[in-house]
């Protein structure tokens, strides 16, 4: 197992240790989320995006200070790792979940994380879409379409206007 695989396994364990009733992010959701935070045309400070990782209330409910420091540190380390990858290359490799029963690759949590990040700054994304070239515009519309596919029974308000 590589150092990177060990780091991701530990991050996954720490996220799973958060209270499940608060619906914290999974590793795949977090990966999409930090990618969206970093890709956003406007800087989003950790004080704003980090509470979303912990779940619906934004309260991580860590059992103690040591767990809080380790979990926050692991999340920020992943953020920095994704930032480094994005700086070095335009290509990123998303972390997808795999259904243990069918071995099917689940892209939906990653896309959900990315679009949750878009909701933090919808106006910035809308401005980017207005100024985007054809390829960027098509990619953004595709991401939003994937989110619509993922949540067909619970359609959220449009992230950004496509007009």
mmCIF file of C-alpha atoms in Angstrom:
data_model
loop_
_atom_site.group_PDB
_atom_site.id
_atom_site.type_symbol
_atom_site.label_atom_id
_atom_site.label_comp_id
_atom_site.label_asym_id
_atom_site.label_seq_id
_atom_site.Cartn_x
_atom_site.Cartn_y
_atom_site.Cartn_z
ATOM 1 C CA UNK A 1 0.000 0.000 0.000
ATOM 2 C CA UNK A 2 1.402 3.394 -0.995
ATOM 3 C CA UNK A 3 1.682 6.361 1.332
ATOM 4 C CA UNK A 4 -1.138 8.067 -0.619
ATOM 5 C CA UNK A 5 -3.407 5.024 -0.253
ATOM 6 C CA UNK A 6 -2.707 4.925 3.494
ATOM 7 C CA UNK A 7 -3.498 8.655 3.763
ATOM 8 C CA UNK A 8 -6.816 8.196 1.940
ATOM 9 C CA UNK A 9 -7.721 5.110 3.984
ATOM 10 C CA UNK A 10 -7.130 7.047 7.207
ATOM 11 C CA UNK A 11 -9.160 10.009 5.949
ATOM 12 C CA UNK A 12 -11.969 7.616 5.050
ATOM 13 C CA UNK A 13 -11.873 6.111 8.567
ATOM 14 C CA UNK A 14 -11.995 9.556 10.156
ATOM 15 C CA UNK A 15 -14.988 10.621 8.042
ATOM 16 C CA UNK A 16 -16.819 7.390 8.901
ATOM 17 C CA UNK A 17 -16.163 8.055 12.600
ATOM 18 C CA UNK A 18 -18.282 11.230 12.443
ATOM 19 C CA UNK A 19 -21.877 10.904 13.726
ATOM 20 C CA UNK A 20 -23.820 9.301 10.874
ATOM 21 C CA UNK A 21 -27.118 10.961 11.849
ATOM 22 C CA UNK A 22 -25.607 14.324 10.818
ATOM 23 C CA UNK A 23 -24.916 12.946 7.287
ATOM 24 C CA UNK A 24 -21.200 13.830 7.021
ATOM 25 C CA UNK A 25 -19.494 13.606 3.648
ATOM 26 C CA UNK A 26 -17.959 10.400 2.392
ATOM 27 C CA UNK A 27 -14.456 10.380 0.940
ATOM 28 C CA UNK A 28 -15.828 10.554 -2.615
ATOM 29 C CA UNK A 29 -18.157 13.459 -1.739
ATOM 30 C CA UNK A 30 -15.287 15.268 0.000
ATOM 31 C CA UNK A 31 -13.043 14.777 -3.025
ATOM 32 C CA UNK A 32 -15.649 16.270 -5.366
ATOM 33 C CA UNK A 33 -16.390 19.023 -2.864
ATOM 34 C CA UNK A 34 -12.810 20.209 -2.414
ATOM 35 C CA UNK A 35 -12.310 19.993 -6.180
ATOM 36 C CA UNK A 36 -15.330 22.286 -6.603
ATOM 37 C CA UNK A 37 -14.120 24.638 -3.857
ATOM 38 C CA UNK A 38 -10.709 24.885 -5.526
ATOM 39 C CA UNK A 39 -12.154 25.243 -9.047
ATOM 40 C CA UNK A 40 -14.490 28.029 -7.974
ATOM 41 C CA UNK A 41 -13.665 31.377 -9.597
ATOM 42 C CA UNK A 42 -13.797 32.992 -6.123
ATOM 43 C CA UNK A 43 -11.730 32.049 -3.096
ATOM 44 C CA UNK A 44 -13.788 30.246 -0.459
ATOM 45 C CA UNK A 45 -12.180 30.249 2.990
ATOM 46 C CA UNK A 46 -12.052 26.994 4.984
ATOM 47 C CA UNK A 47 -14.173 28.601 7.706
ATOM 48 C CA UNK A 48 -17.009 28.657 5.188
ATOM 49 C CA UNK A 49 -16.626 25.324 3.397
ATOM 50 C CA UNK A 50 -15.297 23.097 6.185
ATOM 51 C CA UNK A 51 -18.527 22.919 8.270
ATOM 52 C CA UNK A 52 -20.314 21.427 5.234
ATOM 53 C CA UNK A 53 -17.983 18.414 5.453
ATOM 54 C CA UNK A 54 -19.288 17.537 8.914
ATOM 55 C CA UNK A 55 -22.885 17.250 7.751
ATOM 56 C CA UNK A 56 -26.233 18.962 7.782
ATOM 57 C CA UNK A 57 -25.719 20.944 10.991
ATOM 58 C CA UNK A 58 -22.103 21.883 10.303
ATOM 59 C CA UNK A 59 -21.210 20.596 13.763
ATOM 60 C CA UNK A 60 -18.688 17.757 13.670
ATOM 61 C CA UNK A 61 -19.394 16.611 17.225
ATOM 62 C CA UNK A 62 -15.852 15.296 17.670
ATOM 63 C CA UNK A 63 -15.467 13.104 20.739
ATOM 64 C CA UNK A 64 -12.327 14.976 21.848
ATOM 65 C CA UNK A 65 -9.699 17.536 20.829
ATOM 66 C CA UNK A 66 -7.332 14.879 19.453
ATOM 67 C CA UNK A 67 -10.013 13.526 17.089
ATOM 68 C CA UNK A 68 -10.881 17.060 15.984
ATOM 69 C CA UNK A 69 -7.277 17.938 15.208
ATOM 70 C CA UNK A 70 -6.611 14.680 13.350
ATOM 71 C CA UNK A 71 -9.807 14.857 11.283
ATOM 72 C CA UNK A 72 -9.495 18.534 10.381
ATOM 73 C CA UNK A 73 -5.816 17.986 9.601
ATOM 74 C CA UNK A 74 -6.626 15.035 7.324
ATOM 75 C CA UNK A 75 -9.336 16.991 5.489
ATOM 76 C CA UNK A 76 -6.992 19.953 4.981
ATOM 77 C CA UNK A 77 -4.219 17.623 3.837
ATOM 78 C CA UNK A 78 -6.590 16.234 1.203
ATOM 79 C CA UNK A 79 -7.565 19.753 0.178
ATOM 80 C CA UNK A 80 -3.875 20.607 -0.258
ATOM 81 C CA UNK A 81 -3.256 17.389 -2.180
ATOM 82 C CA UNK A 82 -6.082 18.160 -4.628
ATOM 83 C CA UNK A 83 -4.835 21.748 -4.938
ATOM 84 C CA UNK A 84 -1.367 20.462 -5.775
ATOM 85 C CA UNK A 85 -2.738 18.084 -8.391
ATOM 86 C CA UNK A 86 -4.821 20.838 -9.964
ATOM 87 C CA UNK A 87 -1.797 23.146 -10.041
ATOM 88 C CA UNK A 88 0.377 20.568 -11.787
ATOM 89 C CA UNK A 89 -2.200 19.311 -14.287
ATOM 90 C CA UNK A 90 -5.568 20.140 -15.765
ATOM 91 C CA UNK A 91 -6.474 16.473 -15.336
ATOM 92 C CA UNK A 92 -7.589 15.206 -11.951
ATOM 93 C CA UNK A 93 -8.497 11.681 -11.010
ATOM 94 C CA UNK A 94 -11.715 11.688 -8.973
ATOM 95 C CA UNK A 95 -12.111 9.308 -6.064
ATOM 96 C CA UNK A 96 -15.199 7.258 -6.792
ATOM 97 C CA UNK A 97 -16.967 4.912 -4.417
ATOM 98 C CA UNK A 98 -17.491 1.288 -5.390
ATOM 99 C CA UNK A 99 -20.649 -0.610 -4.481
ATOM 100 C CA UNK A 100 -19.404 -3.579 -2.409
ATOM 101 C CA UNK A 101 -22.293 -5.763 -3.587
ATOM 102 C CA UNK A 102 -21.987 -5.228 -7.327
ATOM 103 C CA UNK A 103 -18.487 -3.706 -7.754
ATOM 104 C CA UNK A 104 -20.237 -0.925 -9.685
ATOM 105 C CA UNK A 105 -18.399 2.406 -9.745
ATOM 106 C CA UNK A 106 -20.519 5.112 -8.139
ATOM 107 C CA UNK A 107 -19.854 8.549 -9.646
ATOM 108 C CA UNK A 108 -22.827 10.188 -7.986
ATOM 109 C CA UNK A 109 -21.249 11.047 -4.597
ATOM 110 C CA UNK A 110 -18.325 12.831 -6.297
ATOM 111 C CA UNK A 111 -20.655 14.879 -8.507
ATOM 112 C CA UNK A 112 -22.835 15.661 -5.493
ATOM 113 C CA UNK A 113 -19.800 16.966 -3.623
ATOM 114 C CA UNK A 114 -18.729 19.118 -6.564
ATOM 115 C CA UNK A 115 -22.176 20.640 -7.033
ATOM 116 C CA UNK A 116 -22.476 21.262 -3.282
ATOM 117 C CA UNK A 117 -19.320 23.352 -3.612
ATOM 118 C CA UNK A 118 -20.899 25.226 -6.543
ATOM 119 C CA UNK A 119 -23.806 26.177 -4.273
ATOM 120 C CA UNK A 120 -21.405 28.079 -2.026
ATOM 121 C CA UNK A 121 -20.819 30.675 -4.776
ATOM 122 C CA UNK A 122 -23.582 30.351 -7.409
ATOM 123 C CA UNK A 123 -23.053 33.876 -8.728
ATOM 124 C CA UNK A 124 -19.352 33.219 -9.348
ATOM 125 C CA UNK A 125 -20.173 30.047 -11.279
ATOM 126 C CA UNK A 126 -22.872 31.842 -13.245
ATOM 127 C CA UNK A 127 -20.406 34.593 -14.187
ATOM 128 C CA UNK A 128 -17.886 31.954 -15.242
ATOM 129 C CA UNK A 129 -20.501 30.221 -17.374
ATOM 130 C CA UNK A 130 -21.343 33.529 -19.053
ATOM 131 C CA UNK A 131 -17.673 34.093 -19.951
ATOM 132 C CA UNK A 132 -16.716 30.475 -20.644
ATOM 133 C CA UNK A 133 -15.552 29.086 -23.936
ATOM 134 C CA UNK A 134 -17.618 26.352 -25.554
ATOM 135 C CA UNK A 135 -15.733 23.443 -23.985
ATOM 136 C CA UNK A 136 -15.884 24.875 -20.459
ATOM 137 C CA UNK A 137 -19.557 25.737 -20.847
ATOM 138 C CA UNK A 138 -20.353 22.218 -22.089
ATOM 139 C CA UNK A 139 -18.441 20.682 -19.166
ATOM 140 C CA UNK A 140 -20.297 22.799 -16.607
ATOM 141 C CA UNK A 141 -23.663 21.986 -18.146
ATOM 142 C CA UNK A 142 -22.731 18.288 -18.168
ATOM 143 C CA UNK A 143 -21.863 18.429 -14.436
ATOM 144 C CA UNK A 144 -25.211 20.034 -13.654
ATOM 145 C CA UNK A 145 -27.004 17.431 -15.783
ATOM 146 C CA UNK A 146 -25.261 14.641 -13.874
ATOM 147 C CA UNK A 147 -26.462 16.177 -10.616
ATOM 148 C CA UNK A 148 -30.016 16.303 -11.992
ATOM 149 C CA UNK A 149 -29.750 12.618 -12.951
ATOM 150 C CA UNK A 150 -28.480 11.766 -9.471
ATOM 151 C CA UNK A 151 -31.347 13.570 -7.711
ATOM 152 C CA UNK A 152 -34.357 13.073 -9.993
ATOM 153 C CA UNK A 153 -36.839 12.749 -7.133
ATOM 154 C CA UNK A 154 -35.476 15.667 -5.150
ATOM 155 C CA UNK A 155 -34.738 18.343 -7.717
ATOM 156 C CA UNK A 156 -32.955 21.237 -6.154
ATOM 157 C CA UNK A 157 -33.231 24.729 -7.421
ATOM 158 C CA UNK A 158 -30.968 25.329 -10.352
ATOM 159 C CA UNK A 159 -27.385 25.952 -9.306
ATOM 160 C CA UNK A 160 -26.962 28.570 -11.979
ATOM 161 C CA UNK A 161 -28.999 29.959 -14.797
ATOM 162 C CA UNK A 162 -28.226 28.550 -18.213
ATOM 163 C CA UNK A 163 -29.715 31.476 -20.100
#
